[in-house]
Tab-separated table of C-alpha atoms in Angstrom:
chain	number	residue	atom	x	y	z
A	1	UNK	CA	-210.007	140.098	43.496
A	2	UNK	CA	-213.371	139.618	41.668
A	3	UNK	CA	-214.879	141.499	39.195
A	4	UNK	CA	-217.128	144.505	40.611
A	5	UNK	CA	-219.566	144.097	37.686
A	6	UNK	CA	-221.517	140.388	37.141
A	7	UNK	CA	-224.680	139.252	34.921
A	8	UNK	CA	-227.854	138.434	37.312
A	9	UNK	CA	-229.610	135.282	36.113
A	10	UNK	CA	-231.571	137.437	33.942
A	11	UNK	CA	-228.809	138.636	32.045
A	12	UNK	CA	-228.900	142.080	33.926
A	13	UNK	CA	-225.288	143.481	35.316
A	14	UNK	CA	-225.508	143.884	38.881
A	15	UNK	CA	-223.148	143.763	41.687
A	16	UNK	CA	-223.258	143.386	45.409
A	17	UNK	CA	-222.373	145.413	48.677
A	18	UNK	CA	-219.935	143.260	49.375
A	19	UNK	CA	-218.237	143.522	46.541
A	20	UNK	CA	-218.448	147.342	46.487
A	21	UNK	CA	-217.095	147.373	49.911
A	22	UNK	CA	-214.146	145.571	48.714
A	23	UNK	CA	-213.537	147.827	45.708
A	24	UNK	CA	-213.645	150.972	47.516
A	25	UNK	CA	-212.087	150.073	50.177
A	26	UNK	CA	-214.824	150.168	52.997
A	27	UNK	CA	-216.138	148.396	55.499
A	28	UNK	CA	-219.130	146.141	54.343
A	29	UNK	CA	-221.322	147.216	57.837
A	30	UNK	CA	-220.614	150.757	56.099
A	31	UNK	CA	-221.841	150.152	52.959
A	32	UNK	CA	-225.151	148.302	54.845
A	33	UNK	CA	-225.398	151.598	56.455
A	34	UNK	CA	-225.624	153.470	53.714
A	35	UNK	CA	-227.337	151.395	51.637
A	36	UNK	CA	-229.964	151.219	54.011
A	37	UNK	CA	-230.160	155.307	54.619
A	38	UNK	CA	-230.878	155.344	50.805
A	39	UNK	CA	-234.255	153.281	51.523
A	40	UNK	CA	-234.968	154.703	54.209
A	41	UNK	CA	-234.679	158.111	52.542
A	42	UNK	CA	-236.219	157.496	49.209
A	43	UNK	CA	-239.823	159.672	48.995
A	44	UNK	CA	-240.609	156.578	47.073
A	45	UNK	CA	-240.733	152.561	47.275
A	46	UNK	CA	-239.227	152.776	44.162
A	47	UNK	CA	-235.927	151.513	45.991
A	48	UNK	CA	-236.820	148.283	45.584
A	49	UNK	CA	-235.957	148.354	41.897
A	50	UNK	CA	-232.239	148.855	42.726
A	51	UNK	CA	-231.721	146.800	45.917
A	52	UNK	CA	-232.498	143.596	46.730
A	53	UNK	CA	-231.863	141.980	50.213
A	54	UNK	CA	-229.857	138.988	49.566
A	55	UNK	CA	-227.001	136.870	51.947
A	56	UNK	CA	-223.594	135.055	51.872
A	57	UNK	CA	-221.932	133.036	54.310
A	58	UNK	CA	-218.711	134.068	55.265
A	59	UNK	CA	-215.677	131.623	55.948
A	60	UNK	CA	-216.582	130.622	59.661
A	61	UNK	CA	-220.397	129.586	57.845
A	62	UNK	CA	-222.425	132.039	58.964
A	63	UNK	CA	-224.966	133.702	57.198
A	64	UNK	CA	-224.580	137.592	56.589
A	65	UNK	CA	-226.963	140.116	54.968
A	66	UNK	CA	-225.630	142.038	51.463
A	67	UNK	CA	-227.613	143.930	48.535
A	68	UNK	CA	-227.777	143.183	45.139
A	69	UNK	CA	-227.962	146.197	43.269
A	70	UNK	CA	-228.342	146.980	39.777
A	71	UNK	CA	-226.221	150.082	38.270
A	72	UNK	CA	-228.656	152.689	39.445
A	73	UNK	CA	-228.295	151.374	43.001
A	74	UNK	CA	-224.778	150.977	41.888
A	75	UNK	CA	-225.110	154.900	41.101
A	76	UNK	CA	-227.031	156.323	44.187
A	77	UNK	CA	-224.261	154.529	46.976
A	78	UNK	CA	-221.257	155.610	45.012
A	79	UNK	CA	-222.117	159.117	44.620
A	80	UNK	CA	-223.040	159.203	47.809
A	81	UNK	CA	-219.530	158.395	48.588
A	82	UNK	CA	-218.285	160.915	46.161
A	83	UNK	CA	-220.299	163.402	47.826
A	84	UNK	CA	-219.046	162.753	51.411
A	85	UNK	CA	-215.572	162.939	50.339
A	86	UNK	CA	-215.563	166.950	49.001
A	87	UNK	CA	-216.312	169.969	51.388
A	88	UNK	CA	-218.435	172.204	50.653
Protein backbone atom coordinates (compact mmCIF):
# COMPACT_ATOMS: atom_id res chain seq x y z
CA UNK A 1 0.00 0.00 0.00
CA UNK A 2 1.31 3.56 -0.70
CA UNK A 3 1.64 6.29 1.39
CA UNK A 4 -1.68 8.55 1.60
CA UNK A 5 0.46 11.70 2.00
CA UNK A 6 3.23 12.71 -1.03
CA UNK A 7 5.30 16.06 -1.85
CA UNK A 8 3.85 17.82 -5.21
CA UNK A 9 6.72 19.03 -7.39
CA UNK A 10 6.59 22.13 -5.49
CA UNK A 11 7.38 20.66 -2.35
CA UNK A 12 3.64 20.92 -1.19
CA UNK A 13 2.03 17.54 0.51
CA UNK A 14 -0.82 16.53 -1.44
CA UNK A 15 -2.51 13.36 -2.16
CA UNK A 16 -4.93 11.99 -4.68
CA UNK A 17 -8.58 10.52 -4.87
CA UNK A 18 -7.35 7.53 -5.68
CA UNK A 19 -5.34 7.12 -3.08
CA UNK A 20 -7.97 8.30 -0.56
CA UNK A 21 -10.31 5.84 -1.98
CA UNK A 22 -7.92 3.18 -1.21
CA UNK A 23 -7.27 4.31 2.37
CA UNK A 24 -10.75 4.54 3.37
CA UNK A 25 -11.88 1.94 1.86
CA UNK A 26 -14.23 3.38 -0.94
CA UNK A 27 -14.92 3.19 -4.20
CA UNK A 28 -12.82 5.72 -6.34
CA UNK A 29 -16.28 6.68 -8.65
CA UNK A 30 -17.42 7.58 -4.91
CA UNK A 31 -14.87 9.67 -3.98
CA UNK A 32 -15.26 11.48 -7.80
CA UNK A 33 -18.72 11.94 -6.64
CA UNK A 34 -18.08 13.62 -3.84
CA UNK A 35 -15.32 15.39 -4.75
CA UNK A 36 -17.15 16.83 -7.42
CA UNK A 37 -20.43 17.82 -5.11
CA UNK A 38 -17.80 19.87 -3.13
CA UNK A 39 -17.21 22.11 -6.42
CA UNK A 40 -20.19 22.12 -7.36
CA UNK A 41 -21.33 23.34 -3.94
CA UNK A 42 -18.67 25.78 -3.05
CA UNK A 43 -20.37 29.64 -3.02
CA UNK A 44 -16.93 30.26 -4.31
CA UNK A 45 -14.30 29.28 -7.19
CA UNK A 46 -12.08 29.13 -4.54
CA UNK A 47 -12.19 25.18 -5.05
CA UNK A 48 -9.75 25.31 -7.38
CA UNK A 49 -7.08 25.91 -4.76
CA UNK A 50 -7.66 22.40 -3.30
CA UNK A 51 -8.47 20.25 -6.36
CA UNK A 52 -6.91 19.83 -9.35
CA UNK A 53 -8.22 17.58 -12.23
CA UNK A 54 -5.49 15.26 -13.00
CA UNK A 55 -5.45 11.30 -14.60
CA UNK A 56 -3.82 7.81 -14.30
CA UNK A 57 -4.00 4.92 -16.39
CA UNK A 58 -5.09 1.95 -14.86
CA UNK A 59 -3.59 -1.64 -15.60
CA UNK A 60 -5.64 -2.44 -18.88
CA UNK A 61 -3.99 1.38 -20.16
CA UNK A 62 -6.69 3.40 -20.05
CA UNK A 63 -6.82 6.75 -18.98
CA UNK A 64 -9.04 7.61 -15.82
CA UNK A 65 -9.86 10.98 -14.19
CA UNK A 66 -8.55 11.56 -10.23
CA UNK A 67 -7.96 14.89 -8.07
CA UNK A 68 -5.03 16.09 -6.62
CA UNK A 69 -5.80 17.70 -3.55
CA UNK A 70 -3.88 19.52 -1.11
CA UNK A 71 -4.74 18.96 2.80
CA UNK A 72 -7.62 21.37 2.81
CA UNK A 73 -9.22 19.41 -0.04
CA UNK A 74 -7.81 16.57 1.88
CA UNK A 75 -9.99 18.15 4.86
CA UNK A 76 -13.37 19.10 3.15
CA UNK A 77 -13.86 15.14 1.48
CA UNK A 78 -12.91 13.45 4.69
CA UNK A 79 -15.14 15.25 6.92
CA UNK A 80 -17.57 14.93 4.67
CA UNK A 81 -17.23 11.30 5.19
CA UNK A 82 -17.12 11.71 8.88
CA UNK A 83 -20.22 13.53 8.69
CA UNK A 84 -22.22 10.93 6.67
CA UNK A 85 -21.24 8.27 8.94
CA UNK A 86 -23.06 9.76 12.45
CA UNK A 87 -26.93 10.33 12.75
CA UNK A 88 -28.16 13.06 13.77
Amino acid sequence: MKDLVFKSSKGNPVTTSLLVAEKFGKRHDHVLRDIRNIISNSSTQNWGQYYYLSSYKDLSGKSNEMYIMNRDGFSLLVMGFYLASINF
